[in-house]
Amino acid sequence: MRLAILTGGSKGLGLALCEALAGRGYRVLEFSRSAPHTYSVRVDLSSPSGSQHIVAAALATLGGEHIEELLVINNAGTLDPIGPASRKQRDAILGNLNANFTSAILVLTEIVAHFQATKCRKVLANISSGAAQKGYAGWSLYCAAKAGMENYIRALALEQQAEPHPFIPVNIDPGVIDTDMQALIRGSSASDFPEIERFINRKEQGALVSPAIVAAAACRILEQPSLSYGARYEVGDHGA
Ligand SMILES: NC(=O)c1ccc[n+]([C@@H]2O[C@H](COP(=O)([O-])OP(=O)(O)OC[C@H]3O[C@@H](n4cnc5c(N)ncnc54)[C@H](OP(=O)(O)O)[C@@H]3O)[C@@H](O)[C@H]2O)c1
């Protein structure tokens, strides 16, 4: 089987990725809180150790079926809470960093360990953001987590190149997508997010790309035979 495992496939880009991958013949395993699909597993990534256990248990149910190709996508993400760093509450800080960073790494660790010896093409993609490379006032936690995940992928790529049956870790910048995440941004306030007007204008000018178009471009990137270990790909260069 061709197996795709991804987080955050309940809506937005992740949902479009699930549909695109299922349409391409992948068996999909999806992790999110709302877990809407027959192939979903319910998990709240704001709880790191719980997430790791749930993912480990789900992988154990896959059995020994032959895997021809494995695609892993760290897609789940949250901007919440938007606002100045000085006004953020402890639990909200931990929830954001756990979902965007700590649990993402725990989940990827579990998946890499489970399939390290599997002999097939294995690609591990982190859905990143422009916020990994640029600071945005009001998004300090998101920016920190996205930057951390990008560099985690680069380090993992160096390790994987020394493995006999490596994963190819890559970062993908999906551009600006018409999802609930953008709606959350437009629904914030200028005092919490000074650039809000620019994001409202983007929506009004039709500059947001549909999740289906971004997912198709991401699939084209991931299907390239010559993916580079640790590279950063932009969907805008691949038809989105
Ligand atoms: N939208 C954009 O313009 C944009 C731009 C750059 C990068 N990105 C990145 O693209 C990815 C997808 O974003 P999107 O725009 O599709 O966002 P979205 O519509 O808000 O969807 C986010 C997904 O993440 C899951 N998720 C969030 N918190 C979770 C938690 N605590 N536990 C488990 N799952 C959780 C959600 O599932 P549940 O709610 O069911 O848990 C949902 O499936 C994210 O990594 C985001 O940072 C988006």
PDB file of C-alpha atoms and ligand atoms in Angstrom:
ATOM      1  CA  MET A   1       0.000   0.000   0.000  1.00  0.00           C
ATOM      2  CA  ARG A   2       0.906   3.648  -0.358  1.00  0.00           C
ATOM      3  CA  LEU A   3       0.430   5.111   3.118  1.00  0.00           C
ATOM      4  CA  ALA A   4      -0.059   8.802   4.003  1.00  0.00           C
ATOM      5  CA  ILE A   5      -0.043   9.909   7.633  1.00  0.00           C
ATOM      6  CA  LEU A   6      -0.893  13.502   8.454  1.00  0.00           C
ATOM      7  CA  THR A   7      -1.947  15.753  11.296  1.00  0.00           C
ATOM      8  CA  GLY A   8      -4.707  18.337  11.052  1.00  0.00           C
ATOM      9  CA  GLY A   9      -6.670  16.755   8.215  1.00  0.00           C
ATOM     10  CA  SER A  10     -10.093  17.738   9.534  1.00  0.00           C
ATOM     11  CA  LYS A  11     -10.352  21.048   7.649  1.00  0.00           C
ATOM     12  CA  GLY A  12      -8.425  23.629   5.655  1.00  0.00           C
ATOM     13  CA  LEU A  13      -5.260  22.553   3.881  1.00  0.00           C
ATOM     14  CA  GLY A  14      -5.113  19.241   5.766  1.00  0.00           C
ATOM     15  CA  LEU A  15      -8.606  18.243   4.587  1.00  0.00           C
ATOM     16  CA  ALA A  16      -7.657  19.095   0.998  1.00  0.00           C
ATOM     17  CA  LEU A  17      -4.468  17.045   1.381  1.00  0.00           C
ATOM     18  CA  CYS A  18      -6.484  14.074   2.689  1.00  0.00           C
ATOM     19  CA  GLU A  19      -8.815  14.277  -0.313  1.00  0.00           C
ATOM     20  CA  ALA A  20      -5.953  14.695  -2.809  1.00  0.00           C
ATOM     21  CA  LEU A  21      -3.978  11.808  -1.327  1.00  0.00           C
ATOM     22  CA  ALA A  22      -6.967   9.466  -1.065  1.00  0.00           C
ATOM     23  CA  GLY A  23      -7.746  10.337  -4.704  1.00  0.00           C
ATOM     24  CA  ARG A  24      -4.189   9.370  -5.649  1.00  0.00           C
ATOM     25  CA  GLY A  25      -4.671   5.941  -4.065  1.00  0.00           C
ATOM     26  CA  TYR A  26      -3.009   6.475  -0.708  1.00  0.00           C
ATOM     27  CA  ARG A  27      -4.382   4.840   2.405  1.00  0.00           C
ATOM     28  CA  VAL A  28      -4.707   7.853   4.749  1.00  0.00           C
ATOM     29  CA  LEU A  29      -4.296   8.018   8.529  1.00  0.00           C
ATOM     30  CA  GLU A  30      -5.293  11.402   9.942  1.00  0.00           C
ATOM     31  CA  PHE A  31      -4.903  12.913  13.437  1.00  0.00           C
ATOM     32  CA  SER A  32      -6.950  15.864  14.736  1.00  0.00           C
ATOM     33  CA  ARG A  33      -9.311  16.852  17.561  1.00  0.00           C
ATOM     34  CA  SER A  34     -12.486  16.663  15.512  1.00  0.00           C
ATOM     35  CA  ALA A  35     -11.367  13.498  13.668  1.00  0.00           C
ATOM     36  CA  PRO A  36     -14.153  13.588  11.031  1.00  0.00           C
ATOM     37  CA  HIS A  37     -13.012  10.828   8.667  1.00  0.00           C
ATOM     38  CA  THR A  38     -13.393   7.052   8.851  1.00  0.00           C
ATOM     39  CA  TYR A  39      -9.571   7.027   8.809  1.00  0.00           C
ATOM     40  CA  SER A  40      -9.213   9.700  11.548  1.00  0.00           C
ATOM     41  CA  VAL A  41      -7.808   9.281  15.040  1.00  0.00           C
ATOM     42  CA  ARG A  42      -8.823  11.793  17.702  1.00  0.00           C
ATOM     43  CA  VAL A  43      -5.909  13.587  19.325  1.00  0.00           C
ATOM     44  CA  ASP A  44      -5.376  16.945  20.992  1.00  0.00           C
ATOM     45  CA  LEU A  45      -1.843  18.054  20.179  1.00  0.00           C
ATOM     46  CA  SER A  46      -1.903  20.611  22.977  1.00  0.00           C
ATOM     47  CA  SER A  47      -1.301  17.580  25.226  1.00  0.00           C
ATOM     48  CA  PRO A  48       2.145  16.263  24.206  1.00  0.00           C
ATOM     49  CA  SER A  49       2.493  12.968  26.045  1.00  0.00           C
ATOM     50  CA  GLY A  50      -1.127  12.011  25.343  1.00  0.00           C
ATOM     51  CA  SER A  51      -0.521  12.733  21.652  1.00  0.00           C
ATOM     52  CA  GLN A  52       2.561  10.551  21.496  1.00  0.00           C
ATOM     53  CA  HIS A  53       0.746   7.598  23.105  1.00  0.00           C
ATOM     54  CA  ILE A  54      -2.268   7.934  20.815  1.00  0.00           C
ATOM     55  CA  VAL A  55      -0.100   8.042  17.698  1.00  0.00           C
ATOM     56  CA  ALA A  56       1.961   5.048  18.863  1.00  0.00           C
ATOM     57  CA  ALA A  57      -1.239   3.050  19.462  1.00  0.00           C
ATOM     58  CA  ALA A  58      -2.602   4.000  16.017  1.00  0.00           C
ATOM     59  CA  LEU A  59       0.625   2.940  14.280  1.00  0.00           C
ATOM     60  CA  ALA A  60       0.472  -0.407  16.083  1.00  0.00           C
ATOM     61  CA  THR A  61      -2.929  -1.111  14.470  1.00  0.00           C
ATOM     62  CA  LEU A  62      -1.532  -0.799  10.923  1.00  0.00           C
ATOM     63  CA  GLY A  63      -0.275  -4.370  10.989  1.00  0.00           C
ATOM     64  CA  GLY A  64       2.375  -5.819   8.750  1.00  0.00           C
ATOM     65  CA  GLU A  65       0.968  -4.977   5.315  1.00  0.00           C
ATOM     66  CA  HIS A  66       3.697  -4.235   2.757  1.00  0.00           C
ATOM     67  CA  ILE A  67       4.299  -0.497   2.338  1.00  0.00           C
ATOM     68  CA  GLU A  68       5.395   0.651  -1.135  1.00  0.00           C
ATOM     69  CA  GLU A  69       5.575   4.331  -0.277  1.00  0.00           C
ATOM     70  CA  LEU A  70       5.185   6.393   2.902  1.00  0.00           C
ATOM     71  CA  LEU A  71       4.252  10.049   3.090  1.00  0.00           C
ATOM     72  CA  VAL A  72       4.187  11.827   6.478  1.00  0.00           C
ATOM     73  CA  ILE A  73       2.892  15.404   6.697  1.00  0.00           C
ATOM     74  CA  ASN A  74       3.083  17.558   9.810  1.00  0.00           C
ATOM     75  CA  ASN A  75       0.259  19.935   8.918  1.00  0.00           C
ATOM     76  CA  ALA A  76      -1.726  20.733  12.097  1.00  0.00           C
ATOM     77  CA  GLY A  77      -1.128  24.260  13.310  1.00  0.00           C
ATOM     78  CA  THR A  78      -2.671  27.064  15.291  1.00  0.00           C
ATOM     79  CA  LEU A  79      -2.162  30.833  15.589  1.00  0.00           C
ATOM     80  CA  ASP A  80      -4.165  31.039  18.790  1.00  0.00           C
ATOM     81  CA  PRO A  81      -3.543  33.099  20.936  1.00  0.00           C
ATOM     82  CA  ILE A  82      -2.919  36.152  18.714  1.00  0.00           C
ATOM     83  CA  GLY A  83      -1.651  39.192  20.643  1.00  0.00           C
ATOM     84  CA  PRO A  84       1.386  40.811  22.253  1.00  0.00           C
ATOM     85  CA  ALA A  85       3.780  38.443  24.010  1.00  0.00           C
ATOM     86  CA  SER A  86       3.458  40.382  27.272  1.00  0.00           C
ATOM     87  CA  ARG A  87      -0.296  39.727  27.444  1.00  0.00           C
ATOM     88  CA  LYS A  88      -0.247  35.996  26.788  1.00  0.00           C
ATOM     89  CA  GLN A  89      -1.344  33.634  29.567  1.00  0.00           C
ATOM     90  CA  ARG A  90       0.752  30.663  30.641  1.00  0.00           C
ATOM     91  CA  ASP A  91      -1.729  27.936  29.618  1.00  0.00           C
ATOM     92  CA  ALA A  92      -2.322  29.530  26.220  1.00  0.00           C
ATOM     93  CA  ILE A  93       1.442  29.780  25.622  1.00  0.00           C
ATOM     94  CA  LEU A  94       1.934  26.128  26.495  1.00  0.00           C
ATOM     95  CA  GLY A  95      -1.066  25.047  24.410  1.00  0.00           C
ATOM     96  CA  ASN A  96       0.244  26.837  21.323  1.00  0.00           C
ATOM     97  CA  LEU A  97       3.832  25.635  21.638  1.00  0.00           C
ATOM     98  CA  ASN A  98       2.711  22.105  22.461  1.00  0.00           C
ATOM     99  CA  ALA A  99       0.445  21.887  19.408  1.00  0.00           C
ATOM    100  CA  ASN A 100       2.789  23.624  16.937  1.00  0.00           C
ATOM    101  CA  PHE A 101       6.112  22.336  18.199  1.00  0.00           C
ATOM    102  CA  THR A 102       6.451  19.858  21.088  1.00  0.00           C
ATOM    103  CA  SER A 103       3.717  17.429  20.024  1.00  0.00           C
ATOM    104  CA  ALA A 104       4.696  17.790  16.380  1.00  0.00           C
ATOM    105  CA  ILE A 105       8.191  16.605  17.263  1.00  0.00           C
ATOM    106  CA  LEU A 106       6.940  13.809  19.539  1.00  0.00           C
ATOM    107  CA  VAL A 107       4.572  12.575  16.835  1.00  0.00           C
ATOM    108  CA  LEU A 108       7.263  12.711  14.130  1.00  0.00           C
ATOM    109  CA  THR A 109       9.695  10.918  16.463  1.00  0.00           C
ATOM    110  CA  GLU A 110       7.171   8.124  16.967  1.00  0.00           C
ATOM    111  CA  ILE A 111       6.526   7.791  13.225  1.00  0.00           C
ATOM    112  CA  VAL A 112      10.205   7.910  12.212  1.00  0.00           C
ATOM    113  CA  ALA A 113      11.135   5.286  14.815  1.00  0.00           C
ATOM    114  CA  HIS A 114       8.237   3.044  13.768  1.00  0.00           C
ATOM    115  CA  PHE A 115       9.141   3.096  10.074  1.00  0.00           C
ATOM    116  CA  GLN A 116      12.917   3.674  10.144  1.00  0.00           C
ATOM    117  CA  ALA A 117      13.680   0.112   8.981  1.00  0.00           C
ATOM    118  CA  THR A 118      10.920   0.075   6.339  1.00  0.00           C
ATOM    119  CA  LYS A 119      12.418  -0.226   2.869  1.00  0.00           C
ATOM    120  CA  CYS A 120      10.539   2.116   0.547  1.00  0.00           C
ATOM    121  CA  ARG A 121      10.440   5.747  -0.539  1.00  0.00           C
ATOM    122  CA  LYS A 122       9.682   7.732   2.626  1.00  0.00           C
ATOM    123  CA  VAL A 123       9.018  11.470   2.571  1.00  0.00           C
ATOM    124  CA  LEU A 124       8.415  13.553   5.694  1.00  0.00           C
ATOM    125  CA  ALA A 125       7.032  17.026   5.024  1.00  0.00           C
ATOM    126  CA  ASN A 126       6.577  19.856   7.487  1.00  0.00           C
ATOM    127  CA  ILE A 127       3.950  22.414   6.436  1.00  0.00           C
ATOM    128  CA  SER A 128       5.744  25.606   7.324  1.00  0.00           C
ATOM    129  CA  SER A 129       4.949  29.281   6.806  1.00  0.00           C
ATOM    130  CA  GLY A 130       6.476  32.604   5.874  1.00  0.00           C
ATOM    131  CA  ALA A 131       6.314  33.144   9.649  1.00  0.00           C
ATOM    132  CA  ALA A 132       9.220  30.693  10.023  1.00  0.00           C
ATOM    133  CA  GLN A 133      11.498  33.226   8.358  1.00  0.00           C
ATOM    134  CA  LYS A 134       9.984  36.586   9.324  1.00  0.00           C
ATOM    135  CA  GLY A 135       8.625  37.993  12.587  1.00  0.00           C
ATOM    136  CA  TYR A 136       4.984  39.142  12.814  1.00  0.00           C
ATOM    137  CA  ALA A 137       3.868  41.288  15.761  1.00  0.00           C
ATOM    138  CA  GLY A 138       1.122  39.371  17.606  1.00  0.00           C
ATOM    139  CA  TRP A 139       2.233  35.954  16.352  1.00  0.00           C
ATOM    140  CA  SER A 140       5.331  35.425  18.507  1.00  0.00           C
ATOM    141  CA  LEU A 141       4.497  31.828  19.519  1.00  0.00           C
ATOM    142  CA  TYR A 142       3.533  30.766  15.995  1.00  0.00           C
ATOM    143  CA  CYS A 143       6.670  32.400  14.550  1.00  0.00           C
ATOM    144  CA  ALA A 144       8.861  30.701  17.160  1.00  0.00           C
ATOM    145  CA  ALA A 145       7.316  27.273  16.576  1.00  0.00           C
ATOM    146  CA  LYS A 146       7.411  27.521  12.767  1.00  0.00           C
ATOM    147  CA  ALA A 147      11.073  28.629  12.796  1.00  0.00           C
ATOM    148  CA  GLY A 148      11.919  25.823  15.219  1.00  0.00           C
ATOM    149  CA  MET A 149      10.164  23.190  13.113  1.00  0.00           C
ATOM    150  CA  GLU A 150      11.932  24.293   9.935  1.00  0.00           C
ATOM    151  CA  ASN A 151      15.324  23.894  11.549  1.00  0.00           C
ATOM    152  CA  TYR A 152      14.272  20.616  13.196  1.00  0.00           C
ATOM    153  CA  ILE A 153      13.591  19.300   9.682  1.00  0.00           C
ATOM    154  CA  ARG A 154      17.028  20.457   8.461  1.00  0.00           C
ATOM    155  CA  ALA A 155      18.758  18.645  11.347  1.00  0.00           C
ATOM    156  CA  LEU A 156      16.608  15.533  10.886  1.00  0.00           C
ATOM    157  CA  ALA A 157      17.512  15.561   7.187  1.00  0.00           C
ATOM    158  CA  LEU A 158      21.223  15.405   8.027  1.00  0.00           C
ATOM    159  CA  GLU A 159      20.602  12.434  10.342  1.00  0.00           C
ATOM    160  CA  GLN A 160      18.409  10.626   7.848  1.00  0.00           C
ATOM    161  CA  GLN A 161      21.006  10.845   5.079  1.00  0.00           C
ATOM    162  CA  ALA A 162      23.205   8.540   7.169  1.00  0.00           C
ATOM    163  CA  GLU A 163      20.440   5.910   7.546  1.00  0.00           C
ATOM    164  CA  PRO A 164      20.265   2.811   5.345  1.00  0.00           C
ATOM    165  CA  HIS A 165      16.523   3.387   4.744  1.00  0.00           C
ATOM    166  CA  PRO A 166      16.125   7.134   5.148  1.00  0.00           C
ATOM    167  CA  PHE A 167      13.151   9.456   5.247  1.00  0.00           C
ATOM    168  CA  ILE A 168      13.541  12.550   3.059  1.00  0.00           C
ATOM    169  CA  PRO A 169      12.563  15.452   5.369  1.00  0.00           C
ATOM    170  CA  VAL A 170      11.476  18.690   3.662  1.00  0.00           C
ATOM    171  CA  ASN A 171       9.752  21.965   4.538  1.00  0.00           C
ATOM    172  CA  ILE A 172       6.871  23.269   2.428  1.00  0.00           C
ATOM    173  CA  ASP A 173       5.723  26.891   2.528  1.00  0.00           C
ATOM    174  CA  PRO A 174       2.036  26.752   1.480  1.00  0.00           C
ATOM    175  CA  GLY A 175       1.604  30.496   0.850  1.00  0.00           C
ATOM    176  CA  VAL A 176      -1.649  32.187   1.890  1.00  0.00           C
ATOM    177  CA  ILE A 177      -4.633  29.826   1.898  1.00  0.00           C
ATOM    178  CA  ASP A 178      -8.335  30.538   2.236  1.00  0.00           C
ATOM    179  CA  THR A 179      -8.933  28.613   5.492  1.00  0.00           C
ATOM    180  CA  ASP A 180     -10.226  29.149   9.026  1.00  0.00           C
ATOM    181  CA  MET A 181      -6.726  30.224  10.020  1.00  0.00           C
ATOM    182  CA  GLN A 182      -7.049  33.292   7.769  1.00  0.00           C
ATOM    183  CA  ALA A 183     -10.561  33.915   9.156  1.00  0.00           C
ATOM    184  CA  LEU A 184      -9.106  33.877  12.674  1.00  0.00           C
ATOM    185  CA  ILE A 185      -6.541  36.479  11.591  1.00  0.00           C
ATOM    186  CA  ARG A 186      -9.210  38.762  10.070  1.00  0.00           C
ATOM    187  CA  GLY A 187     -11.317  38.358  13.218  1.00  0.00           C
ATOM    188  CA  SER A 188      -8.523  39.565  15.512  1.00  0.00           C
ATOM    189  CA  SER A 189      -7.977  43.245  16.365  1.00  0.00           C
ATOM    190  CA  ALA A 190      -5.414  45.821  15.273  1.00  0.00           C
ATOM    191  CA  SER A 191      -4.189  46.045  18.874  1.00  0.00           C
ATOM    192  CA  ASP A 192      -3.469  42.309  18.883  1.00  0.00           C
ATOM    193  CA  PHE A 193      -2.330  42.087  15.254  1.00  0.00           C
ATOM    194  CA  PRO A 194      -1.148  45.380  13.712  1.00  0.00           C
ATOM    195  CA  GLU A 195      -1.020  43.972  10.135  1.00  0.00           C
ATOM    196  CA  ILE A 196      -4.721  42.973  10.168  1.00  0.00           C
ATOM    197  CA  GLU A 197      -5.720  45.435   7.430  1.00  0.00           C
ATOM    198  CA  ARG A 198      -3.328  43.836   4.920  1.00  0.00           C
ATOM    199  CA  PHE A 199      -4.876  40.420   5.583  1.00  0.00           C
ATOM    200  CA  ILE A 200      -8.447  41.757   5.264  1.00  0.00           C
ATOM    201  CA  ASN A 201      -7.464  43.333   1.928  1.00  0.00           C
ATOM    202  CA  ARG A 202      -5.978  40.054   0.703  1.00  0.00           C
ATOM    203  CA  LYS A 203      -9.307  38.302   1.224  1.00  0.00           C
ATOM    204  CA  GLU A 204     -11.279  41.139  -0.398  1.00  0.00           C
ATOM    205  CA  GLN A 205      -8.943  41.164  -3.409  1.00  0.00           C
ATOM    206  CA  GLY A 206      -9.246  37.386  -3.878  1.00  0.00           C
ATOM    207  CA  ALA A 207      -5.561  36.868  -3.174  1.00  0.00           C
ATOM    208  CA  LEU A 208      -6.073  33.809  -0.940  1.00  0.00           C
ATOM    209  CA  VAL A 209      -5.530  30.468  -2.683  1.00  0.00           C
ATOM    210  CA  SER A 210      -8.001  27.616  -2.271  1.00  0.00           C
ATOM    211  CA  PRO A 211      -6.879  24.672  -0.111  1.00  0.00           C
ATOM    212  CA  ALA A 212      -7.440  22.271  -3.039  1.00  0.00           C
ATOM    213  CA  ILE A 213      -5.021  24.194  -5.281  1.00  0.00           C
ATOM    214  CA  VAL A 214      -2.378  24.350  -2.553  1.00  0.00           C
ATOM    215  CA  ALA A 215      -2.825  20.643  -1.751  1.00  0.00           C
ATOM    216  CA  ALA A 216      -2.409  19.724  -5.443  1.00  0.00           C
ATOM    217  CA  ALA A 217       0.788  21.783  -5.626  1.00  0.00           C
ATOM    218  CA  ALA A 218       2.082  20.197  -2.396  1.00  0.00           C
ATOM    219  CA  CYS A 219       1.423  16.729  -3.867  1.00  0.00           C
ATOM    220  CA  ARG A 220       3.352  17.681  -7.020  1.00  0.00           C
ATOM    221  CA  ILE A 221       6.284  18.730  -4.830  1.00  0.00           C
ATOM    222  CA  LEU A 222       6.193  15.548  -2.753  1.00  0.00           C
ATOM    223  CA  GLU A 223       5.967  13.299  -5.827  1.00  0.00           C
ATOM    224  CA  GLN A 224       9.136  14.740  -7.368  1.00  0.00           C
ATOM    225  CA  PRO A 225      11.676  11.921  -7.743  1.00  0.00           C
ATOM    226  CA  SER A 226      14.556  14.290  -6.910  1.00  0.00           C
ATOM    227  CA  LEU A 227      13.489  15.848  -3.590  1.00  0.00           C
ATOM    228  CA  SER A 228      16.435  17.385  -1.697  1.00  0.00           C
ATOM    229  CA  TYR A 229      17.031  16.450   1.940  1.00  0.00           C
ATOM    230  CA  GLY A 230      16.135  19.366   4.233  1.00  0.00           C
ATOM    231  CA  ALA A 231      15.105  21.663   1.366  1.00  0.00           C
ATOM    232  CA  ARG A 232      12.409  24.332   1.620  1.00  0.00           C
ATOM    233  CA  TYR A 233       9.837  24.257  -1.196  1.00  0.00           C
ATOM    234  CA  GLU A 234       7.253  26.951  -1.963  1.00  0.00           C
ATOM    235  CA  VAL A 235       3.909  25.906  -3.471  1.00  0.00           C
ATOM    236  CA  GLY A 236       3.932  29.170  -5.462  1.00  0.00           C
ATOM    237  CA  ASP A 237       6.753  27.688  -7.551  1.00  0.00           C
ATOM    238  CA  HIS A 238       4.657  24.584  -8.241  1.00  0.00           C
ATOM    239  CA  GLY A 239       1.425  25.947  -9.650  1.00  0.00           C
ATOM    240  CA  ALA A 240      -0.402  27.327  -6.576  1.00  0.00           C
TER     241      ALA A 240
HETATM  242  N1  LIG B   1      -3.892  29.434   6.034  1.00  0.00           N
HETATM  243  C1  LIG B   1      -2.770  30.033   5.675  1.00  0.00           C
HETATM  244  O1  LIG B   1      -2.770  31.092   5.016  1.00  0.00           O
HETATM  245  C2  LIG B   1      -1.452  29.421   6.063  1.00  0.00           C
HETATM  246  C3  LIG B   1      -0.296  30.120   5.719  1.00  0.00           C
HETATM  247  C4  LIG B   1       0.949  29.566   6.042  1.00  0.00           C
HETATM  248  C5  LIG B   1       1.005  28.350   6.692  1.00  0.00           C
HETATM  249  N2  LIG B   1      -0.154  27.692   7.029  1.00  0.00           N
HETATM  250  C6  LIG B   1      -0.016  26.391   7.708  1.00  0.00           C
HETATM  251  O2  LIG B   1      -0.802  25.410   7.036  1.00  0.00           O
HETATM  252  C7  LIG B   1      -1.211  24.406   7.980  1.00  0.00           C
HETATM  253  C8  LIG B   1      -2.713  24.207   7.870  1.00  0.00           C
HETATM  254  O3  LIG B   1      -3.336  25.431   8.218  1.00  0.00           O
HETATM  255  P1  LIG B   1      -4.828  25.787   7.798  1.00  0.00           P
HETATM  256  O4  LIG B   1      -4.802  27.149   7.266  1.00  0.00           O
HETATM  257  O5  LIG B   1      -5.418  24.684   7.023  1.00  0.00           O
HETATM  258  O6  LIG B   1      -5.495  25.869   9.252  1.00  0.00           O
HETATM  259  P2  LIG B   1      -6.940  25.434   9.791  1.00  0.00           P
HETATM  260  O7  LIG B   1      -7.960  25.498   8.712  1.00  0.00           O
HETATM  261  O8  LIG B   1      -7.133  26.238  11.018  1.00  0.00           O
HETATM  262  O9  LIG B   1      -6.736  23.899  10.164  1.00  0.00           O
HETATM  263  C9  LIG B   1      -5.833  23.548  11.190  1.00  0.00           C
HETATM  264  C10 LIG B   1      -5.798  22.042  11.346  1.00  0.00           C
HETATM  265  O10 LIG B   1      -4.948  21.745  12.479  1.00  0.00           O
HETATM  266  C11 LIG B   1      -5.663  20.961  13.402  1.00  0.00           C
HETATM  267  N3  LIG B   1      -5.301  21.320  14.780  1.00  0.00           N
HETATM  268  C12 LIG B   1      -5.168  22.567  15.298  1.00  0.00           C
HETATM  269  N4  LIG B   1      -4.925  22.497  16.618  1.00  0.00           N
HETATM  270  C13 LIG B   1      -4.896  21.173  16.937  1.00  0.00           C
HETATM  271  C14 LIG B   1      -4.709  20.449  18.142  1.00  0.00           C
HETATM  272  N5  LIG B   1      -4.517  21.067  19.322  1.00  0.00           N
HETATM  273  N6  LIG B   1      -4.739  19.097  18.099  1.00  0.00           N
HETATM  274  C15 LIG B   1      -4.972  18.447  16.925  1.00  0.00           C
HETATM  275  N7  LIG B   1      -5.146  19.072  15.752  1.00  0.00           N
HETATM  276  C16 LIG B   1      -5.125  20.419  15.755  1.00  0.00           C
HETATM  277  C17 LIG B   1      -7.143  21.266  13.153  1.00  0.00           C
HETATM  278  O11 LIG B   1      -7.942  20.156  13.503  1.00  0.00           O
HETATM  279  P3  LIG B   1      -9.027  20.154  14.711  1.00  0.00           P
HETATM  280  O12 LIG B   1      -9.526  21.554  14.879  1.00  0.00           O
HETATM  281  O13 LIG B   1     -10.055  19.162  14.252  1.00  0.00           O
HETATM  282  O14 LIG B   1      -8.241  19.668  15.870  1.00  0.00           O
HETATM  283  C18 LIG B   1      -7.177  21.467  11.642  1.00  0.00           C
HETATM  284  O15 LIG B   1      -7.345  20.232  10.980  1.00  0.00           O
HETATM  285  C19 LIG B   1      -0.771  24.913   9.349  1.00  0.00           C
HETATM  286  O16 LIG B   1       0.438  24.306   9.711  1.00  0.00           O
HETATM  287  C20 LIG B   1      -0.545  26.391   9.125  1.00  0.00           C
HETATM  288  O17 LIG B   1       0.375  26.934  10.038  1.00  0.00           O
HETATM  289  C21 LIG B   1      -1.373  28.193   6.728  1.00  0.00           C
END
